[in-house]
mmCIF file of N, CA and C in Angstrom:
data_model
loop_
_atom_site.group_PDB
_atom_site.id
_atom_site.type_symbol
_atom_site.label_atom_id
_atom_site.label_comp_id
_atom_site.label_asym_id
_atom_site.label_seq_id
_atom_site.Cartn_x
_atom_site.Cartn_y
_atom_site.Cartn_z
ATOM 1 N N UNK L 19 0.834 -1.187 0.000
ATOM 2 C CA UNK L 19 0.000 0.000 0.000
ATOM 3 C C UNK L 19 0.875 1.245 0.000
ATOM 4 N N UNK L 20 0.665 2.106 -0.940
ATOM 5 C CA UNK L 20 1.398 3.364 -0.985
ATOM 6 C C UNK L 20 0.682 4.384 -0.113
ATOM 7 N N UNK L 21 1.450 5.142 0.647
ATOM 8 C CA UNK L 21 0.870 6.166 1.500
ATOM 9 C C UNK L 21 1.547 7.490 1.229
ATOM 10 N N UNK L 22 0.813 8.568 1.380
ATOM 11 C CA UNK L 22 1.347 9.908 1.161
ATOM 12 C C UNK L 22 0.830 10.815 2.260
ATOM 13 N N UNK L 23 1.729 11.600 2.839
ATOM 14 C CA UNK L 23 1.324 12.510 3.904
ATOM 15 C C UNK L 23 0.736 13.780 3.317
ATOM 16 N N UNK L 24 -0.203 14.369 4.035
ATOM 17 C CA UNK L 24 -0.757 15.663 3.658
ATOM 18 C C UNK L 24 0.180 16.729 4.199
ATOM 19 N N UNK L 25 0.880 17.434 3.285
ATOM 20 C CA UNK L 25 1.852 18.425 3.717
ATOM 21 C C UNK L 25 1.307 19.840 3.687
ATOM 22 N N UNK L 26 0.089 20.025 3.226
ATOM 23 C CA UNK L 26 -0.470 21.370 3.143
ATOM 24 C C UNK L 26 -1.864 21.412 3.702
ATOM 25 N N UNK L 27 -2.456 22.575 3.642
ATOM 26 C CA UNK L 27 -3.842 22.772 4.054
ATOM 27 C C UNK L 27 -4.078 22.345 5.500
ATOM 28 N N UNK L 28 -3.156 22.736 6.391
ATOM 29 C CA UNK L 28 -3.282 22.344 7.790
ATOM 30 C C UNK L 28 -4.391 23.139 8.464
ATOM 31 N N UNK L 29 -5.061 22.495 9.387
ATOM 32 C CA UNK L 29 -6.128 23.149 10.128
ATOM 33 C C UNK L 29 -5.526 23.967 11.261
ATOM 34 N N UNK L 30 -6.266 24.964 11.730
ATOM 35 C CA UNK L 30 -5.815 25.743 12.877
ATOM 36 C C UNK L 30 -6.085 24.950 14.151
ATOM 37 N N UNK L 31 -5.485 25.382 15.253
ATOM 38 C CA UNK L 31 -5.703 24.680 16.515
ATOM 39 C C UNK L 31 -7.156 24.731 16.943
ATOM 40 N N UNK L 32 -7.853 25.848 16.634
ATOM 41 C CA UNK L 32 -9.267 25.932 16.988
ATOM 42 C C UNK L 32 -10.062 24.857 16.252
ATOM 43 N N UNK L 33 -9.709 24.604 14.991
ATOM 44 C CA UNK L 33 -10.420 23.589 14.214
ATOM 45 C C UNK L 33 -10.092 22.183 14.715
ATOM 46 N N UNK L 34 -8.870 21.987 15.177
ATOM 47 C CA UNK L 34 -8.464 20.675 15.670
ATOM 48 C C UNK L 34 -8.889 20.455 17.111
ATOM 49 N N UNK L 35 -8.977 21.540 17.862
ATOM 50 C CA UNK L 35 -9.312 21.422 19.276
ATOM 51 C C UNK L 35 -8.065 21.287 20.121
ATOM 52 N N UNK L 36 -8.036 21.872 21.262
ATOM 53 C CA UNK L 36 -7.048 21.786 22.346
ATOM 54 C C UNK L 36 -5.643 21.373 21.929
ATOM 55 N N UNK L 37 -5.131 21.831 20.799
ATOM 56 C CA UNK L 37 -3.742 21.589 20.434
ATOM 57 C C UNK L 37 -3.417 20.171 20.012
ATOM 58 N N UNK L 38 -4.400 19.329 19.782
ATOM 59 C CA UNK L 38 -4.142 17.957 19.364
ATOM 60 C C UNK L 38 -3.626 17.959 17.929
ATOM 61 N N UNK L 39 -2.476 17.340 17.707
ATOM 62 C CA UNK L 39 -1.900 17.250 16.364
ATOM 63 C C UNK L 39 -2.567 16.110 15.604
ATOM 64 N N UNK L 40 -3.015 16.412 14.390
ATOM 65 C CA UNK L 40 -3.627 15.398 13.537
ATOM 66 C C UNK L 40 -2.724 15.213 12.331
ATOM 67 N N UNK L 41 -2.336 13.979 12.080
ATOM 68 C CA UNK L 41 -1.501 13.668 10.925
ATOM 69 C C UNK L 41 -2.317 12.797 9.982
ATOM 70 N N UNK L 42 -2.466 13.244 8.749
ATOM 71 C CA UNK L 42 -3.271 12.514 7.773
ATOM 72 C C UNK L 42 -2.347 11.785 6.814
ATOM 73 N N UNK L 43 -2.609 10.501 6.610
ATOM 74 C CA UNK L 43 -1.880 9.714 5.616
ATOM 75 C C UNK L 43 -2.873 9.248 4.567
ATOM 76 N N UNK L 44 -2.502 9.397 3.302
ATOM 77 C CA UNK L 44 -3.366 8.985 2.204
ATOM 78 C C UNK L 44 -2.914 7.628 1.681
ATOM 79 N N UNK L 45 -3.842 6.692 1.619
ATOM 80 C CA UNK L 45 -3.578 5.395 1.009
ATOM 81 C C UNK L 45 -3.867 5.534 -0.481
ATOM 82 N N UNK L 46 -2.848 5.444 -1.306
ATOM 83 C CA UNK L 46 -3.010 5.605 -2.751
ATOM 84 C C UNK L 46 -2.999 4.267 -3.487
ATOM 85 N N UNK L 47 -3.164 3.178 -2.753
ATOM 86 C CA UNK L 47 -3.136 1.851 -3.362
ATOM 87 C C UNK L 47 -4.205 1.633 -4.413
ATOM 88 N N UNK L 48 -5.377 2.226 -4.246
ATOM 89 C CA UNK L 48 -6.471 2.065 -5.213
ATOM 90 C C UNK L 48 -6.736 3.335 -6.018
ATOM 91 N N UNK L 49 -5.814 4.283 -5.970
ATOM 92 C CA UNK L 49 -5.995 5.556 -6.658
ATOM 93 C C UNK L 49 -5.962 5.368 -8.168
ATOM 94 N N UNK L 50 -6.913 5.988 -8.848
ATOM 95 C CA UNK L 50 -6.972 5.957 -10.305
ATOM 96 C C UNK L 50 -6.896 7.394 -10.805
ATOM 97 N N UNK L 51 -6.079 7.624 -11.809
ATOM 98 C CA UNK L 51 -5.943 8.957 -12.396
ATOM 99 C C UNK L 51 -6.679 9.012 -13.721
ATOM 100 N N UNK L 52 -7.328 10.130 -13.974
ATOM 101 C CA UNK L 52 -8.042 10.343 -15.232
ATOM 102 C C UNK L 52 -7.770 11.760 -15.700
ATOM 103 N N UNK L 53 -7.665 11.932 -17.012
ATOM 104 C CA UNK L 53 -7.569 13.275 -17.582
ATOM 105 C C UNK L 53 -8.973 13.724 -17.939
ATOM 106 N N UNK L 54 -9.353 14.918 -17.513
ATOM 107 C CA UNK L 54 -10.644 15.499 -17.884
ATOM 108 C C UNK L 54 -10.402 16.921 -18.376
ATOM 109 N N UNK L 55 -11.215 17.354 -19.330
ATOM 110 C CA UNK L 55 -11.114 18.725 -19.822
ATOM 111 C C UNK L 55 -12.473 19.422 -19.774
ATOM 112 N N UNK L 56 -13.393 18.832 -19.015
ATOM 113 C CA UNK L 56 -14.735 19.380 -18.878
ATOM 114 C C UNK L 56 -15.191 19.199 -17.442
ATOM 115 N N UNK L 57 -15.824 20.224 -16.892
ATOM 116 C CA UNK L 57 -16.388 20.135 -15.546
ATOM 117 C C UNK L 57 -17.706 20.888 -15.527
ATOM 118 N N UNK L 58 -18.696 20.291 -14.899
ATOM 119 C CA UNK L 58 -20.007 20.899 -14.737
ATOM 120 C C UNK L 58 -20.360 20.794 -13.263
ATOM 121 N N UNK L 59 -20.927 21.844 -12.699
ATOM 122 C CA UNK L 59 -21.289 21.817 -11.280
ATOM 123 C C UNK L 59 -22.749 22.189 -11.100
ATOM 124 N N UNK L 60 -23.354 21.613 -10.087
ATOM 125 C CA UNK L 60 -24.722 21.934 -9.703
ATOM 126 C C UNK L 60 -24.826 21.698 -8.199
ATOM 127 N N UNK L 61 -25.924 22.116 -7.609
ATOM 128 C CA UNK L 61 -26.048 21.915 -6.165
ATOM 129 C C UNK L 61 -27.500 21.875 -5.739
ATOM 130 N N UNK L 62 -27.677 21.315 -4.559
ATOM 131 C CA UNK L 62 -28.923 21.402 -3.816
ATOM 132 C C UNK L 62 -28.553 22.049 -2.482
ATOM 133 N N UNK L 63 -29.493 22.179 -1.598
ATOM 134 C CA UNK L 63 -29.183 22.750 -0.284
ATOM 135 C C UNK L 63 -28.210 21.864 0.494
ATOM 136 N N UNK L 64 -28.276 20.559 0.276
ATOM 137 C CA UNK L 64 -27.499 19.606 1.064
ATOM 138 C C UNK L 64 -26.203 19.148 0.423
ATOM 139 N N UNK L 65 -26.036 19.344 -0.906
ATOM 140 C CA UNK L 65 -24.841 18.799 -1.550
ATOM 141 C C UNK L 65 -24.445 19.606 -2.783
ATOM 142 N N UNK L 66 -23.176 19.490 -3.117
ATOM 143 C CA UNK L 66 -22.616 20.087 -4.326
ATOM 144 C C UNK L 66 -22.162 18.933 -5.209
ATOM 145 N N UNK L 67 -22.566 18.967 -6.474
ATOM 146 C CA UNK L 67 -22.278 17.868 -7.393
ATOM 147 C C UNK L 67 -21.341 18.376 -8.480
ATOM 148 N N UNK L 68 -20.213 17.674 -8.646
ATOM 149 C CA UNK L 68 -19.233 18.004 -9.674
ATOM 150 C C UNK L 68 -19.196 16.854 -10.671
ATOM 151 N N UNK L 69 -19.461 17.138 -11.931
ATOM 152 C CA UNK L 69 -19.381 16.139 -12.995
ATOM 153 C C UNK L 69 -18.144 16.435 -13.833
ATOM 154 N N UNK L 70 -17.328 15.415 -14.065
ATOM 155 C CA UNK L 70 -16.104 15.564 -14.846
ATOM 156 C C UNK L 70 -16.161 14.653 -16.053
ATOM 157 N N UNK L 71 -15.647 15.139 -17.163
ATOM 158 C CA UNK L 71 -15.668 14.331 -18.368
ATOM 159 C C UNK L 71 -14.635 14.769 -19.374
ATOM 160 N N UNK L 72 -14.740 14.156 -20.549
ATOM 161 C CA UNK L 72 -13.782 14.383 -21.619
ATOM 162 C C UNK L 72 -14.507 14.818 -22.879
ATOM 163 N N UNK L 73 -14.139 15.976 -23.379
ATOM 164 C CA UNK L 73 -14.646 16.481 -24.651
ATOM 165 C C UNK L 73 -13.640 16.066 -25.716
ATOM 166 N N UNK L 74 -14.016 15.136 -26.574
ATOM 167 C CA UNK L 74 -13.117 14.642 -27.620
ATOM 168 C C UNK L 74 -13.323 15.365 -28.942
ATOM 169 N N UNK L 75 -14.318 16.245 -29.016
ATOM 170 C CA UNK L 75 -14.613 16.979 -30.251
ATOM 171 C C UNK L 75 -13.732 18.220 -30.328
ATOM 172 N N UNK L 76 -12.808 18.227 -31.268
ATOM 173 C CA UNK L 76 -11.889 19.355 -31.382
ATOM 174 C C UNK L 76 -12.334 20.378 -32.413
ATOM 175 N N UNK L 77 -13.361 20.069 -33.187
ATOM 176 C CA UNK L 77 -13.876 21.019 -34.170
ATOM 177 C C UNK L 77 -14.798 21.994 -33.454
ATOM 178 N N UNK L 78 -14.284 23.161 -33.100
ATOM 179 C CA UNK L 78 -15.032 24.140 -32.313
ATOM 180 C C UNK L 78 -16.134 24.831 -33.105
ATOM 181 N N UNK L 79 -16.205 24.595 -34.431
ATOM 182 C CA UNK L 79 -17.250 25.239 -35.228
ATOM 183 C C UNK L 79 -18.579 24.491 -35.134
ATOM 184 N N UNK L 80 -18.564 23.295 -34.524
ATOM 185 C CA UNK L 80 -19.800 22.523 -34.377
ATOM 186 C C UNK L 80 -20.760 23.241 -33.434
ATOM 187 N N UNK L 81 -22.025 23.097 -33.687
ATOM 188 C CA UNK L 81 -23.031 23.708 -32.811
ATOM 189 C C UNK L 81 -23.344 22.801 -31.625
ATOM 190 N N UNK L 82 -22.955 21.551 -31.703
ATOM 191 C CA UNK L 82 -23.194 20.605 -30.610
ATOM 192 C C UNK L 82 -21.954 19.736 -30.450
ATOM 193 N N UNK L 83 -21.558 19.535 -29.207
ATOM 194 C CA UNK L 83 -20.427 18.659 -28.931
ATOM 195 C C UNK L 83 -20.864 17.591 -27.944
ATOM 196 N N UNK L 84 -20.164 16.480 -27.952
ATOM 197 C CA UNK L 84 -20.473 15.394 -27.023
ATOM 198 C C UNK L 84 -19.370 15.318 -25.977
ATOM 199 N N UNK L 85 -19.767 15.266 -24.726
ATOM 200 C CA UNK L 85 -18.837 15.125 -23.619
ATOM 201 C C UNK L 85 -19.131 13.798 -22.942
ATOM 202 N N UNK L 86 -18.109 12.965 -22.808
ATOM 203 C CA UNK L 86 -18.255 11.685 -22.113
ATOM 204 C C UNK L 86 -18.022 11.921 -20.623
ATOM 205 N N UNK L 87 -19.110 11.956 -19.839
ATOM 206 C CA UNK L 87 -18.963 12.129 -18.393
ATOM 207 C C UNK L 87 -18.392 10.852 -17.803
ATOM 208 N N UNK L 88 -17.350 11.006 -16.991
ATOM 209 C CA UNK L 88 -16.653 9.851 -16.448
ATOM 210 C C UNK L 88 -16.695 9.770 -14.929
ATOM 211 N N UNK L 89 -16.819 10.916 -14.270
ATOM 212 C CA UNK L 89 -16.764 10.932 -12.807
ATOM 213 C C UNK L 89 -17.775 11.924 -12.252
ATOM 214 N N UNK L 90 -18.387 11.563 -11.152
ATOM 215 C CA UNK L 90 -19.272 12.467 -10.420
ATOM 216 C C UNK L 90 -18.813 12.460 -8.964
ATOM 217 N N UNK L 91 -18.523 13.644 -8.453
ATOM 218 C CA UNK L 91 -18.169 13.794 -7.050
ATOM 219 C C UNK L 91 -19.295 14.543 -6.367
ATOM 220 N N UNK L 92 -19.731 14.029 -5.234
ATOM 221 C CA UNK L 92 -20.795 14.671 -4.464
ATOM 222 C C UNK L 92 -20.191 15.080 -3.124
ATOM 223 N N UNK L 93 -20.249 16.379 -2.849
ATOM 224 C CA UNK L 93 -19.630 16.937 -1.651
ATOM 225 C C UNK L 93 -20.667 17.623 -0.778
ATOM 226 N N UNK L 94 -20.380 17.683 0.511
ATOM 227 C CA UNK L 94 -21.179 18.547 1.378
ATOM 228 C C UNK L 94 -20.797 19.990 1.047
ATOM 229 N N UNK L 95 -21.671 20.952 1.334
ATOM 230 C CA UNK L 95 -21.295 22.353 1.096
ATOM 231 C C UNK L 95 -20.023 22.752 1.850
ATOM 232 N N UNK L 96 -19.789 22.176 3.017
ATOM 233 C CA UNK L 96 -18.593 22.489 3.794
ATOM 234 C C UNK L 96 -17.335 21.979 3.096
ATOM 235 N N UNK L 97 -17.388 20.759 2.576
ATOM 236 C CA UNK L 97 -16.248 20.217 1.833
ATOM 237 C C UNK L 97 -16.032 21.009 0.547
ATOM 238 N N UNK L 98 -17.117 21.432 -0.104
ATOM 239 C CA UNK L 98 -17.003 22.237 -1.325
ATOM 240 C C UNK L 98 -16.342 23.580 -1.019
ATOM 241 N N UNK L 99 -16.670 24.178 0.112
ATOM 242 C CA UNK L 99 -16.065 25.455 0.498
ATOM 243 C C UNK L 99 -14.568 25.280 0.740
ATOM 244 N N UNK L 100 -14.185 24.189 1.406
ATOM 245 C CA UNK L 100 -12.763 23.923 1.628
ATOM 246 C C UNK L 100 -12.048 23.693 0.294
ATOM 247 N N UNK L 101 -12.693 22.980 -0.630
ATOM 248 C CA UNK L 101 -12.125 22.763 -1.964
ATOM 249 C C UNK L 101 -11.939 24.105 -2.679
ATOM 250 N N UNK L 102 -12.933 24.975 -2.573
ATOM 251 C CA UNK L 102 -12.850 26.316 -3.173
ATOM 252 C C UNK L 102 -11.630 27.078 -2.648
ATOM 253 N N UNK L 103 -11.423 27.049 -1.352
ATOM 254 C CA UNK L 103 -10.290 27.751 -0.741
ATOM 255 C C UNK L 103 -8.971 27.162 -1.228
ATOM 256 N N UNK L 104 -8.875 25.836 -1.255
ATOM 257 C CA UNK L 104 -7.634 25.197 -1.699
ATOM 258 C C UNK L 104 -7.347 25.479 -3.169
ATOM 259 N N UNK L 105 -8.378 25.416 -4.029
ATOM 260 C CA UNK L 105 -8.180 25.698 -5.452
ATOM 261 C C UNK L 105 -7.822 27.165 -5.685
ATOM 262 N N UNK L 106 -8.449 28.068 -4.944
ATOM 263 C CA UNK L 106 -8.122 29.491 -5.063
ATOM 264 C C UNK L 106 -6.659 29.728 -4.714
ATOM 265 N N UNK L 107 -6.198 29.149 -3.605
ATOM 266 C CA UNK L 107 -4.796 29.298 -3.202
ATOM 267 C C UNK L 107 -3.857 28.697 -4.241
ATOM 268 N N UNK L 108 -4.188 27.518 -4.733
ATOM 269 C CA UNK L 108 -3.355 26.846 -5.723
ATOM 270 C C UNK L 108 -3.245 27.675 -7.003
ATOM 271 N N UNK L 109 -4.379 28.182 -7.502
ATOM 272 C CA UNK L 109 -4.368 28.959 -8.746
ATOM 273 C C UNK L 109 -3.700 30.318 -8.565
ATOM 274 N N UNK L 110 -3.852 30.941 -7.403
ATOM 275 C CA UNK L 110 -3.140 32.192 -7.129
ATOM 276 C C UNK L 110 -1.632 31.964 -7.202
ATOM 277 N N UNK L 111 -1.157 30.893 -6.578
ATOM 278 C CA UNK L 111 0.270 30.556 -6.622
ATOM 279 C C UNK L 111 0.715 30.239 -8.044
ATOM 280 N N UNK L 112 -0.091 29.493 -8.776
ATOM 281 C CA UNK L 112 0.226 29.137 -10.161
ATOM 282 C C UNK L 112 0.400 30.398 -11.011
ATOM 283 N N UNK L 113 -0.553 31.328 -10.895
ATOM 284 C CA UNK L 113 -0.497 32.545 -11.710
ATOM 285 C C UNK L 113 0.665 33.455 -11.308
ATOM 286 N N UNK L 114 1.061 33.446 -10.051
ATOM 287 C CA UNK L 114 2.242 34.203 -9.642
ATOM 288 C C UNK L 114 3.496 33.630 -10.297
ATOM 289 N N UNK L 115 3.547 32.315 -10.410
ATOM 290 C CA UNK L 115 4.728 31.653 -10.978
ATOM 291 C C UNK L 115 4.750 31.666 -12.500
ATOM 292 N N UNK L 116 3.592 31.434 -13.140
ATOM 293 C CA UNK L 116 3.568 31.193 -14.578
ATOM 294 C C UNK L 116 2.781 32.220 -15.383
ATOM 295 N N UNK L 117 2.141 33.159 -14.743
ATOM 296 C CA UNK L 117 1.360 34.166 -15.451
ATOM 297 C C UNK L 117 -0.129 33.870 -15.393
ATOM 298 N N UNK L 118 -0.890 34.899 -15.724
ATOM 299 C CA UNK L 118 -2.352 34.823 -15.649
ATOM 300 C C UNK L 118 -2.904 33.781 -16.617
ATOM 301 N N UNK L 119 -3.893 33.044 -16.161
ATOM 302 C CA UNK L 119 -4.603 32.071 -16.991
ATOM 303 C C UNK L 119 -5.771 32.797 -17.645
ATOM 304 N N UNK L 120 -5.817 32.793 -18.960
ATOM 305 C CA UNK L 120 -6.881 33.465 -19.699
ATOM 306 C C UNK L 120 -7.983 32.463 -20.016
ATOM 307 N N UNK L 121 -9.180 32.705 -19.499
ATOM 308 C CA UNK L 121 -10.301 31.801 -19.781
ATOM 309 C C UNK L 121 -11.410 32.512 -20.537
ATOM 310 N N UNK L 122 -11.027 33.545 -21.283
ATOM 311 C CA UNK L 122 -12.007 34.235 -22.121
ATOM 312 C C UNK L 122 -12.555 33.256 -23.146
ATOM 313 N N UNK L 123 -13.798 33.445 -23.579
ATOM 314 C CA UNK L 123 -14.385 32.526 -24.563
ATOM 315 C C UNK L 123 -13.566 32.474 -25.849
ATOM 316 N N UNK L 124 -13.493 31.283 -26.418
ATOM 317 C CA UNK L 124 -12.804 31.088 -27.689
ATOM 318 C C UNK L 124 -13.703 31.619 -28.796
ATOM 319 N N UNK L 125 -13.123 32.368 -29.727
ATOM 320 C CA UNK L 125 -13.913 32.896 -30.838
ATOM 321 C C UNK L 125 -14.387 31.760 -31.730
ATOM 322 N N UNK L 126 -15.379 32.026 -32.555
ATOM 323 C CA UNK L 126 -15.953 31.028 -33.461
ATOM 324 C C UNK L 126 -14.924 30.415 -34.400
ATOM 325 N N UNK L 127 -13.807 31.101 -34.618
ATOM 326 C CA UNK L 127 -12.788 30.566 -35.516
ATOM 327 C C UNK L 127 -12.093 29.364 -34.893
ATOM 328 N N UNK L 128 -12.242 29.216 -33.575
ATOM 329 C CA UNK L 128 -11.594 28.113 -32.882
ATOM 330 C C UNK L 128 -10.180 28.441 -32.440
ATOM 331 N N UNK L 129 -9.713 29.656 -32.731
ATOM 332 C CA UNK L 129 -8.363 30.044 -32.364
ATOM 333 C C UNK L 129 -8.413 30.766 -31.029
ATOM 334 N N UNK L 130 -7.704 30.225 -30.056
ATOM 335 C CA UNK L 130 -7.690 30.844 -28.738
ATOM 336 C C UNK L 130 -6.573 31.871 -28.676
ATOM 337 N N UNK L 131 -6.858 33.045 -28.127
ATOM 338 C CA UNK L 131 -5.872 34.128 -28.035
ATOM 339 C C UNK L 131 -5.180 34.074 -26.708
#
């Protein structure tokens, strides 16, 4: 079994309670990696749903594309908020190192600027 320690995103002492140190180890023995280039999100009052998939249609002039949804993650709103904070921090660091990520819509020509 492969294990990996969580080296970031540490909780404060108030969140952990009375100074108790919590060490998290991740078992990666059954971990599966997938490449996705599409994400769709929706929510209810009780959960946040993230759908991930692969868009294999590269002809951007099409009026309809097919996305093969491969994974659905269902999170509590609290877990989604923590994910939001972690992704915001990660992307802020990324843009400081490598420059701003431009996500402006691609023009009909299919050429991204």
